[in-house]
Structures are given as structure tokens and as C-alpha cells.
Amino acid sequence: MAMVYVVVGWEPARATFYGGPNGEETLQGACGYGDTIKQGYGLQTAALSTALFNDGAACGACFEIFCANDPQWCKKPAVPIKITATNFCPPNYTKTVDVWCNPPQKHFDLTLPMFLQIAYYKAGVVPVSYQRIPCVKQGGMRFYMSPSGNPYFILVLIYNVGGVGDVVAVRVKGSRTGWIPMQRNWGQNWFTSTQLKGEALSFQVTTSDGRTVESDNVVPANWNFGQTFEGKNF
């Protein structure tokens, strides 16, 4: 009798894959991270369905995923993989089959190398169990001063966030200002219309568990758009 792998206490979902065997097509995405390999996420990433993506609020969250309840296509021994949410798997309302990312379904679209760690290629789609886990990142939190911004619209991408990983609030302080709340533009891109060019910048980053990390004067006064700076981490 074939063994069925079930993880008690985890939540059910499904998983598919995208890209090629070397992780092609991992650039850009709805979280704004850009080249996830160069940014330290490697190939351990996934695009989330609408039910999990939460309009970009889930960007940066980390999950453990386990192929479950499919003895034919789940690899054995069934070992969980760990991934970071870096993209969005959009719904497709024009189809009536294979609509894995349509609400209310919970779905992970993995890079092919990660999918192949838990299931066989021919499966295409497999049932999985998943749970949130802490994000373990090397080095500090990164603040990328997006070149899409300007002195009247400062756009900052925040990535490599440890702890629970998903950022819910950001405040910035210039060397001549108090703390200014930033607004989410999309994914983990945060903006302010306050003119801060020529000022040293500090950031307070709050994650979904209510913890806040403050990186004082992490950005020097002579900063330019397109530069990345490293602060503290959770």
C-alpha cells in the first residue's frame, strides 16, 4: 500500500512551476524585487495566488511547503522546501480548467528547481501542505533607492527582510525632519512625496508581527537614485 504524506496542522494548497531548469524567468515580478538571485533570494522563491498574495502585503513572507496526498507524483522521502514570496500568480478568468491561481484557491507557483525537489516534472500540479516560517536572511535589510523615483517622489524597495519577512509599515526620517510615514506603492516599494534629497535618511520598518527595526542614518546625505544601502535586520 502506498504511503500518503500528510502534515498535521499545516494548511492545504497546490503548487505548479514556471521558468526553466536553471531558474530562468526569475527577474522582476509583482513585489518589485527585480533580480531575486542577485538580491539573495536565489531560486527559493514562489509566486502566490490572489488568496495568499494579499495585494502585495505578503511579499517577503517565507513558507515551508510539503508535497502531500499524491503518492504517484510526490517525491519520497517527502522533504519540505523553504521559499520566499517574491511574485504574484495572476488569476485567469478566461479559462475553466487549470485555474490554480483563481480565488479562493491557495496556490504556489514555484521555480522549476524548487518544484522538482518535492514532485516529478510530469505532475505539472500537485497538492501541498504549507506553513509560515521565520525568514533567515544573510546580512542586513536592504534599501534600494529606486531610479523610478525623483526628488518629489522618493520610491524605496525594501528587501532581504528577516523575521516574518512581510513589511506592513515604513517610516523615514531625514537629517532635517521628524519621522514621516511612507505609503506602499506596490509590492514592497514604499514612497514619500516629502523632498529628502541631500539629507541623510533613517528608516523604521515594521513587520506583520508588530516588531519594528530602526536603521539610523543608513543612507548618507549624498545618496543617489539607483543605490542600495544596508541597514539592521530582524
PDB file of C-alpha atoms in Angstrom:
ATOM      1  CA  MET A   1       0.000   0.000   0.000  1.00  0.00           C
ATOM      2  CA  ALA A   2       1.433   3.397  -0.976  1.00  0.00           C
ATOM      3  CA  MET A   3       2.180   5.775   1.866  1.00  0.00           C
ATOM      4  CA  VAL A   4       0.298   9.076   1.873  1.00  0.00           C
ATOM      5  CA  TYR A   5       2.276  12.009   3.300  1.00  0.00           C
ATOM      6  CA  VAL A   6       0.191  14.348   5.400  1.00  0.00           C
ATOM      7  CA  VAL A   7       1.493  17.069   7.697  1.00  0.00           C
ATOM      8  CA  VAL A   8      -0.894  17.622  10.596  1.00  0.00           C
ATOM      9  CA  GLY A   9      -1.594  21.267  11.403  1.00  0.00           C
ATOM     10  CA  TRP A  10      -0.411  22.652   8.090  1.00  0.00           C
ATOM     11  CA  GLU A  11      -2.771  24.207   5.549  1.00  0.00           C
ATOM     12  CA  PRO A  12      -3.630  22.695   2.163  1.00  0.00           C
ATOM     13  CA  ALA A  13      -2.780  24.317  -1.164  1.00  0.00           C
ATOM     14  CA  ARG A  14      -1.467  23.365  -4.611  1.00  0.00           C
ATOM     15  CA  ALA A  15       1.787  24.015  -6.423  1.00  0.00           C
ATOM     16  CA  THR A  16       2.919  24.341 -10.039  1.00  0.00           C
ATOM     17  CA  PHE A  17       6.154  25.598 -11.592  1.00  0.00           C
ATOM     18  CA  TYR A  18       7.390  28.216 -14.055  1.00  0.00           C
ATOM     19  CA  GLY A  19      10.650  29.015 -15.810  1.00  0.00           C
ATOM     20  CA  GLY A  20      13.431  26.694 -16.919  1.00  0.00           C
ATOM     21  CA  PRO A  21      15.724  24.178 -15.203  1.00  0.00           C
ATOM     22  CA  ASN A  22      18.224  26.859 -14.186  1.00  0.00           C
ATOM     23  CA  GLY A  23      15.661  29.223 -12.767  1.00  0.00           C
ATOM     24  CA  GLU A  24      15.129  31.323 -15.879  1.00  0.00           C
ATOM     25  CA  GLU A  25      12.405  33.954 -15.779  1.00  0.00           C
ATOM     26  CA  THR A  26      13.012  34.846 -12.138  1.00  0.00           C
ATOM     27  CA  LEU A  27      13.529  38.549 -12.899  1.00  0.00           C
ATOM     28  CA  GLN A  28      11.126  41.346 -11.942  1.00  0.00           C
ATOM     29  CA  GLY A  29       7.741  40.486 -10.515  1.00  0.00           C
ATOM     30  CA  ALA A  30       4.830  41.985  -8.639  1.00  0.00           C
ATOM     31  CA  CYS A  31       6.817  42.506  -5.434  1.00  0.00           C
ATOM     32  CA  GLY A  32       9.343  44.746  -7.155  1.00  0.00           C
ATOM     33  CA  TYR A  33      12.418  42.784  -6.160  1.00  0.00           C
ATOM     34  CA  GLY A  34      13.992  42.673  -9.618  1.00  0.00           C
ATOM     35  CA  ASP A  35      16.756  40.046  -9.896  1.00  0.00           C
ATOM     36  CA  THR A  36      15.898  37.767  -6.986  1.00  0.00           C
ATOM     37  CA  ILE A  37      19.061  35.729  -7.472  1.00  0.00           C
ATOM     38  CA  LYS A  38      21.376  38.738  -7.133  1.00  0.00           C
ATOM     39  CA  GLN A  39      19.285  40.021  -4.239  1.00  0.00           C
ATOM     40  CA  GLY A  40      19.956  36.898  -2.205  1.00  0.00           C
ATOM     41  CA  TYR A  41      16.697  35.007  -2.600  1.00  0.00           C
ATOM     42  CA  GLY A  42      18.240  32.523  -5.003  1.00  0.00           C
ATOM     43  CA  LEU A  43      15.824  30.127  -6.663  1.00  0.00           C
ATOM     44  CA  GLN A  44      13.972  29.549  -3.388  1.00  0.00           C
ATOM     45  CA  THR A  45      11.056  31.704  -4.467  1.00  0.00           C
ATOM     46  CA  ALA A  46       7.404  31.452  -5.468  1.00  0.00           C
ATOM     47  CA  ALA A  47       4.583  33.478  -6.966  1.00  0.00           C
ATOM     48  CA  LEU A  48       1.466  33.432  -4.790  1.00  0.00           C
ATOM     49  CA  SER A  49      -2.164  33.241  -5.837  1.00  0.00           C
ATOM     50  CA  THR A  50      -4.607  36.045  -5.027  1.00  0.00           C
ATOM     51  CA  ALA A  51      -5.740  34.305  -1.842  1.00  0.00           C
ATOM     52  CA  LEU A  52      -2.193  34.365  -0.455  1.00  0.00           C
ATOM     53  CA  PHE A  53      -0.671  37.452  -2.108  1.00  0.00           C
ATOM     54  CA  ASN A  54      -2.863  39.904  -0.192  1.00  0.00           C
ATOM     55  CA  ASP A  55      -2.369  42.761  -2.664  1.00  0.00           C
ATOM     56  CA  GLY A  56       1.395  42.595  -2.189  1.00  0.00           C
ATOM     57  CA  ALA A  57       1.378  42.599   1.603  1.00  0.00           C
ATOM     58  CA  ALA A  58       2.679  39.004   1.599  1.00  0.00           C
ATOM     59  CA  CYS A  59       5.806  39.931  -0.378  1.00  0.00           C
ATOM     60  CA  GLY A  60       8.848  38.793   1.557  1.00  0.00           C
ATOM     61  CA  ALA A  61       6.981  36.220   3.672  1.00  0.00           C
ATOM     62  CA  CYS A  62       8.617  32.813   4.000  1.00  0.00           C
ATOM     63  CA  PHE A  63       6.922  29.437   3.738  1.00  0.00           C
ATOM     64  CA  GLU A  64       7.691  25.767   4.130  1.00  0.00           C
ATOM     65  CA  ILE A  65       5.987  23.597   1.515  1.00  0.00           C
ATOM     66  CA  PHE A  66       5.475  19.856   1.500  1.00  0.00           C
ATOM     67  CA  CYS A  67       4.082  17.716  -1.344  1.00  0.00           C
ATOM     68  CA  ALA A  68       1.184  15.792   0.212  1.00  0.00           C
ATOM     69  CA  ASN A  69      -1.560  13.288  -0.602  1.00  0.00           C
ATOM     70  CA  ASP A  70      -0.321  12.311  -4.055  1.00  0.00           C
ATOM     71  CA  PRO A  71       1.719   9.094  -3.814  1.00  0.00           C
ATOM     72  CA  GLN A  72       2.173   8.955  -7.598  1.00  0.00           C
ATOM     73  CA  TRP A  73       3.740  12.405  -8.070  1.00  0.00           C
ATOM     74  CA  CYS A  74       5.176  13.390  -4.683  1.00  0.00           C
ATOM     75  CA  LYS A  75       8.843  12.516  -4.316  1.00  0.00           C
ATOM     76  CA  LYS A  76       9.881  10.308  -1.416  1.00  0.00           C
ATOM     77  CA  PRO A  77      11.096  10.845   1.159  1.00  0.00           C
ATOM     78  CA  ALA A  78       8.819  13.865   1.310  1.00  0.00           C
ATOM     79  CA  VAL A  79      11.114  16.677   2.455  1.00  0.00           C
ATOM     80  CA  PRO A  80       9.764  20.242   2.816  1.00  0.00           C
ATOM     81  CA  ILE A  81      11.262  23.115   0.862  1.00  0.00           C
ATOM     82  CA  LYS A  82      11.615  26.687   2.107  1.00  0.00           C
ATOM     83  CA  ILE A  83      10.720  29.616  -0.152  1.00  0.00           C
ATOM     84  CA  THR A  84      10.191  33.386  -0.074  1.00  0.00           C
ATOM     85  CA  ALA A  85       7.175  35.027  -1.699  1.00  0.00           C
ATOM     86  CA  THR A  86       8.559  37.271  -4.450  1.00  0.00           C
ATOM     87  CA  ASN A  87       5.846  37.411  -7.102  1.00  0.00           C
ATOM     88  CA  PHE A  88       2.131  37.185  -7.929  1.00  0.00           C
ATOM     89  CA  CYS A  89       0.421  34.389  -9.812  1.00  0.00           C
ATOM     90  CA  PRO A  90      -2.458  36.225 -11.534  1.00  0.00           C
ATOM     91  CA  PRO A  91      -5.920  34.702 -11.901  1.00  0.00           C
ATOM     92  CA  ASN A  92      -7.187  33.749 -15.336  1.00  0.00           C
ATOM     93  CA  TYR A  93     -10.922  34.212 -15.642  1.00  0.00           C
ATOM     94  CA  THR A  94     -10.985  33.309 -19.343  1.00  0.00           C
ATOM     95  CA  LYS A  95     -10.300  29.618 -18.637  1.00  0.00           C
ATOM     96  CA  THR A  96     -12.441  26.996 -16.950  1.00  0.00           C
ATOM     97  CA  VAL A  97      -9.666  24.445 -16.261  1.00  0.00           C
ATOM     98  CA  ASP A  98      -6.199  24.706 -14.711  1.00  0.00           C
ATOM     99  CA  VAL A  99      -7.164  27.957 -12.999  1.00  0.00           C
ATOM    100  CA  TRP A 100      -4.987  27.269  -9.996  1.00  0.00           C
ATOM    101  CA  CYS A 101      -4.360  30.910  -9.112  1.00  0.00           C
ATOM    102  CA  ASN A 102      -8.000  31.997  -9.232  1.00  0.00           C
ATOM    103  CA  PRO A 103      -9.669  32.969  -5.928  1.00  0.00           C
ATOM    104  CA  PRO A 104     -10.293  31.463  -3.477  1.00  0.00           C
ATOM    105  CA  GLN A 105      -7.616  28.843  -4.171  1.00  0.00           C
ATOM    106  CA  LYS A 106      -4.329  28.930  -2.284  1.00  0.00           C
ATOM    107  CA  HIS A 107      -1.525  28.249  -4.714  1.00  0.00           C
ATOM    108  CA  PHE A 108       2.264  28.465  -5.054  1.00  0.00           C
ATOM    109  CA  ASP A 109       3.881  28.821  -8.479  1.00  0.00           C
ATOM    110  CA  LEU A 110       7.431  27.650  -7.782  1.00  0.00           C
ATOM    111  CA  THR A 111      10.613  27.926  -9.795  1.00  0.00           C
ATOM    112  CA  LEU A 112      11.190  24.644 -11.591  1.00  0.00           C
ATOM    113  CA  PRO A 113      14.252  23.670  -9.494  1.00  0.00           C
ATOM    114  CA  MET A 114      12.216  24.028  -6.297  1.00  0.00           C
ATOM    115  CA  PHE A 115       9.218  22.135  -7.700  1.00  0.00           C
ATOM    116  CA  LEU A 116      11.495  19.259  -8.684  1.00  0.00           C
ATOM    117  CA  GLN A 117      12.662  18.923  -5.098  1.00  0.00           C
ATOM    118  CA  ILE A 118       9.185  17.889  -3.977  1.00  0.00           C
ATOM    119  CA  ALA A 119       7.494  16.444  -7.086  1.00  0.00           C
ATOM    120  CA  TYR A 120       8.079  14.962 -10.538  1.00  0.00           C
ATOM    121  CA  TYR A 121       8.089  17.179 -13.622  1.00  0.00           C
ATOM    122  CA  LYS A 122       5.258  15.287 -15.364  1.00  0.00           C
ATOM    123  CA  ALA A 123       2.905  16.007 -12.470  1.00  0.00           C
ATOM    124  CA  GLY A 124       2.532  19.646 -13.519  1.00  0.00           C
ATOM    125  CA  VAL A 125       0.479  20.431 -10.436  1.00  0.00           C
ATOM    126  CA  VAL A 126       0.490  18.744  -7.038  1.00  0.00           C
ATOM    127  CA  PRO A 127      -1.356  19.135  -3.742  1.00  0.00           C
ATOM    128  CA  VAL A 128       0.838  20.539  -0.977  1.00  0.00           C
ATOM    129  CA  SER A 129       0.713  21.481   2.666  1.00  0.00           C
ATOM    130  CA  TYR A 130       2.276  24.762   3.744  1.00  0.00           C
ATOM    131  CA  GLN A 131       3.021  26.851   6.793  1.00  0.00           C
ATOM    132  CA  ARG A 132       4.598  30.237   7.505  1.00  0.00           C
ATOM    133  CA  ILE A 133       8.135  30.105   8.887  1.00  0.00           C
ATOM    134  CA  PRO A 134      10.671  32.731  10.002  1.00  0.00           C
ATOM    135  CA  CYS A 135      12.819  34.203   7.237  1.00  0.00           C
ATOM    136  CA  VAL A 136      16.534  33.613   7.741  1.00  0.00           C
ATOM    137  CA  LYS A 137      18.473  36.165   5.670  1.00  0.00           C
ATOM    138  CA  GLN A 138      22.162  36.935   5.441  1.00  0.00           C
ATOM    139  CA  GLY A 139      23.251  40.467   6.272  1.00  0.00           C
ATOM    140  CA  GLY A 140      21.061  43.472   6.885  1.00  0.00           C
ATOM    141  CA  MET A 141      17.836  44.730   5.417  1.00  0.00           C
ATOM    142  CA  ARG A 142      18.350  46.450   2.052  1.00  0.00           C
ATOM    143  CA  PHE A 143      17.000  49.836   0.980  1.00  0.00           C
ATOM    144  CA  TYR A 144      17.073  50.374  -2.778  1.00  0.00           C
ATOM    145  CA  MET A 145      16.532  53.968  -3.838  1.00  0.00           C
ATOM    146  CA  SER A 146      14.580  53.283  -6.995  1.00  0.00           C
ATOM    147  CA  PRO A 147      15.642  55.145 -10.152  1.00  0.00           C
ATOM    148  CA  SER A 148      11.919  55.356 -10.929  1.00  0.00           C
ATOM    149  CA  GLY A 149      11.691  57.988  -8.214  1.00  0.00           C
ATOM    150  CA  ASN A 150      12.583  61.676  -8.252  1.00  0.00           C
ATOM    151  CA  PRO A 151      13.146  64.397  -5.619  1.00  0.00           C
ATOM    152  CA  TYR A 152       9.364  64.833  -5.344  1.00  0.00           C
ATOM    153  CA  PHE A 153       8.547  61.122  -5.267  1.00  0.00           C
ATOM    154  CA  ILE A 154      11.104  59.025  -3.401  1.00  0.00           C
ATOM    155  CA  LEU A 155      10.486  55.318  -4.007  1.00  0.00           C
ATOM    156  CA  VAL A 156      12.300  52.775  -1.827  1.00  0.00           C
ATOM    157  CA  LEU A 157      12.325  48.998  -2.333  1.00  0.00           C
ATOM    158  CA  ILE A 158      12.837  47.137   0.942  1.00  0.00           C
ATOM    159  CA  TYR A 159      14.144  43.586   0.648  1.00  0.00           C
ATOM    160  CA  ASN A 160      16.170  40.879   2.425  1.00  0.00           C
ATOM    161  CA  VAL A 161      13.907  41.261   5.457  1.00  0.00           C
ATOM    162  CA  GLY A 162      14.369  38.724   8.241  1.00  0.00           C
ATOM    163  CA  GLY A 163      11.882  37.633  10.890  1.00  0.00           C
ATOM    164  CA  VAL A 164       8.382  37.198   9.481  1.00  0.00           C
ATOM    165  CA  GLY A 165       9.600  38.940   6.318  1.00  0.00           C
ATOM    166  CA  ASP A 166       6.482  40.837   5.262  1.00  0.00           C
ATOM    167  CA  VAL A 167       6.590  44.606   5.799  1.00  0.00           C
ATOM    168  CA  VAL A 168       3.388  46.373   6.867  1.00  0.00           C
ATOM    169  CA  ALA A 169       4.621  49.891   7.708  1.00  0.00           C
ATOM    170  CA  VAL A 170       7.637  52.081   6.976  1.00  0.00           C
ATOM    171  CA  ARG A 171       8.682  55.483   8.289  1.00  0.00           C
ATOM    172  CA  VAL A 172      11.564  57.596   7.018  1.00  0.00           C
ATOM    173  CA  LYS A 173      13.395  60.459   8.717  1.00  0.00           C
ATOM    174  CA  GLY A 174      15.689  62.952   7.058  1.00  0.00           C
ATOM    175  CA  SER A 175      18.504  64.727   8.868  1.00  0.00           C
ATOM    176  CA  ARG A 176      16.289  67.827   8.931  1.00  0.00           C
ATOM    177  CA  THR A 177      12.872  66.216   9.512  1.00  0.00           C
ATOM    178  CA  GLY A 178      10.974  64.115  12.009  1.00  0.00           C
ATOM    179  CA  TRP A 179       9.582  60.665  11.245  1.00  0.00           C
ATOM    180  CA  ILE A 180       7.435  60.593   8.098  1.00  0.00           C
ATOM    181  CA  PRO A 181       5.062  57.674   7.315  1.00  0.00           C
ATOM    182  CA  MET A 182       5.668  56.142   3.888  1.00  0.00           C
ATOM    183  CA  GLN A 183       2.942  54.575   1.757  1.00  0.00           C
ATOM    184  CA  ARG A 184       3.005  51.273  -0.072  1.00  0.00           C
ATOM    185  CA  ASN A 185       3.221  51.935  -3.807  1.00  0.00           C
ATOM    186  CA  TRP A 186       3.215  48.293  -4.941  1.00  0.00           C
ATOM    187  CA  GLY A 187       4.743  45.100  -3.588  1.00  0.00           C
ATOM    188  CA  GLN A 188       7.464  46.158  -1.172  1.00  0.00           C
ATOM    189  CA  ASN A 189       8.038  49.538  -2.817  1.00  0.00           C
ATOM    190  CA  TRP A 190       7.325  52.374  -0.403  1.00  0.00           C
ATOM    191  CA  PHE A 191       7.173  56.079  -1.230  1.00  0.00           C
ATOM    192  CA  THR A 192       7.028  59.569   0.177  1.00  0.00           C
ATOM    193  CA  SER A 193       6.425  62.861  -1.594  1.00  0.00           C
ATOM    194  CA  THR A 194       8.474  64.735   1.001  1.00  0.00           C
ATOM    195  CA  GLN A 195      11.609  66.236  -0.540  1.00  0.00           C
ATOM    196  CA  LEU A 196      14.532  64.498   1.173  1.00  0.00           C
ATOM    197  CA  LYS A 197      17.257  64.691  -1.475  1.00  0.00           C
ATOM    198  CA  GLY A 198      20.511  65.858   0.122  1.00  0.00           C
ATOM    199  CA  GLU A 199      19.565  64.566   3.577  1.00  0.00           C
ATOM    200  CA  ALA A 200      20.840  61.525   5.445  1.00  0.00           C
ATOM    201  CA  LEU A 201      17.973  59.062   5.854  1.00  0.00           C
ATOM    202  CA  SER A 202      16.891  56.742   8.655  1.00  0.00           C
ATOM    203  CA  PHE A 203      14.171  54.095   8.374  1.00  0.00           C
ATOM    204  CA  GLN A 204      11.800  52.358  10.762  1.00  0.00           C
ATOM    205  CA  VAL A 205      10.452  49.116   9.306  1.00  0.00           C
ATOM    206  CA  THR A 206       7.541  47.254  10.917  1.00  0.00           C
ATOM    207  CA  THR A 207       6.594  43.689  10.009  1.00  0.00           C
ATOM    208  CA  SER A 208       3.270  41.863  10.363  1.00  0.00           C
ATOM    209  CA  ASP A 209       4.124  40.553  13.839  1.00  0.00           C
ATOM    210  CA  GLY A 210       4.331  44.118  15.151  1.00  0.00           C
ATOM    211  CA  ARG A 211       8.114  44.221  15.507  1.00  0.00           C
ATOM    212  CA  THR A 212       9.990  47.337  14.381  1.00  0.00           C
ATOM    213  CA  VAL A 213      13.644  47.737  13.446  1.00  0.00           C
ATOM    214  CA  GLU A 214      15.222  51.175  13.192  1.00  0.00           C
ATOM    215  CA  SER A 215      18.195  51.811  10.912  1.00  0.00           C
ATOM    216  CA  ASP A 216      19.611  55.211  11.798  1.00  0.00           C
ATOM    217  CA  ASN A 217      21.424  57.272   9.138  1.00  0.00           C
ATOM    218  CA  VAL A 218      21.642  54.197   6.914  1.00  0.00           C
ATOM    219  CA  VAL A 219      21.532  56.388   3.788  1.00  0.00           C
ATOM    220  CA  PRO A 220      24.202  59.132   3.621  1.00  0.00           C
ATOM    221  CA  ALA A 221      23.339  62.689   2.626  1.00  0.00           C
ATOM    222  CA  ASN A 222      24.986  62.332  -0.796  1.00  0.00           C
ATOM    223  CA  TRP A 223      22.795  59.400  -1.844  1.00  0.00           C
ATOM    224  CA  ASN A 224      21.594  58.973  -5.414  1.00  0.00           C
ATOM    225  CA  PHE A 225      18.740  57.121  -7.074  1.00  0.00           C
ATOM    226  CA  GLY A 226      19.747  53.598  -8.092  1.00  0.00           C
ATOM    227  CA  GLN A 227      21.876  52.990  -4.992  1.00  0.00           C
ATOM    228  CA  THR A 228      21.306  50.293  -2.365  1.00  0.00           C
ATOM    229  CA  PHE A 229      22.067  50.655   1.337  1.00  0.00           C
ATOM    230  CA  GLU A 230      22.201  48.067   4.112  1.00  0.00           C
ATOM    231  CA  GLY A 231      20.557  48.556   7.487  1.00  0.00           C
ATOM    232  CA  LYS A 232      19.762  46.425  10.511  1.00  0.00           C
ATOM    233  CA  ASN A 233      17.665  43.269  10.316  1.00  0.00           C
ATOM    234  CA  PHE A 234      15.198  41.390  12.456  1.00  0.00           C
TER     235      PHE A 234
END
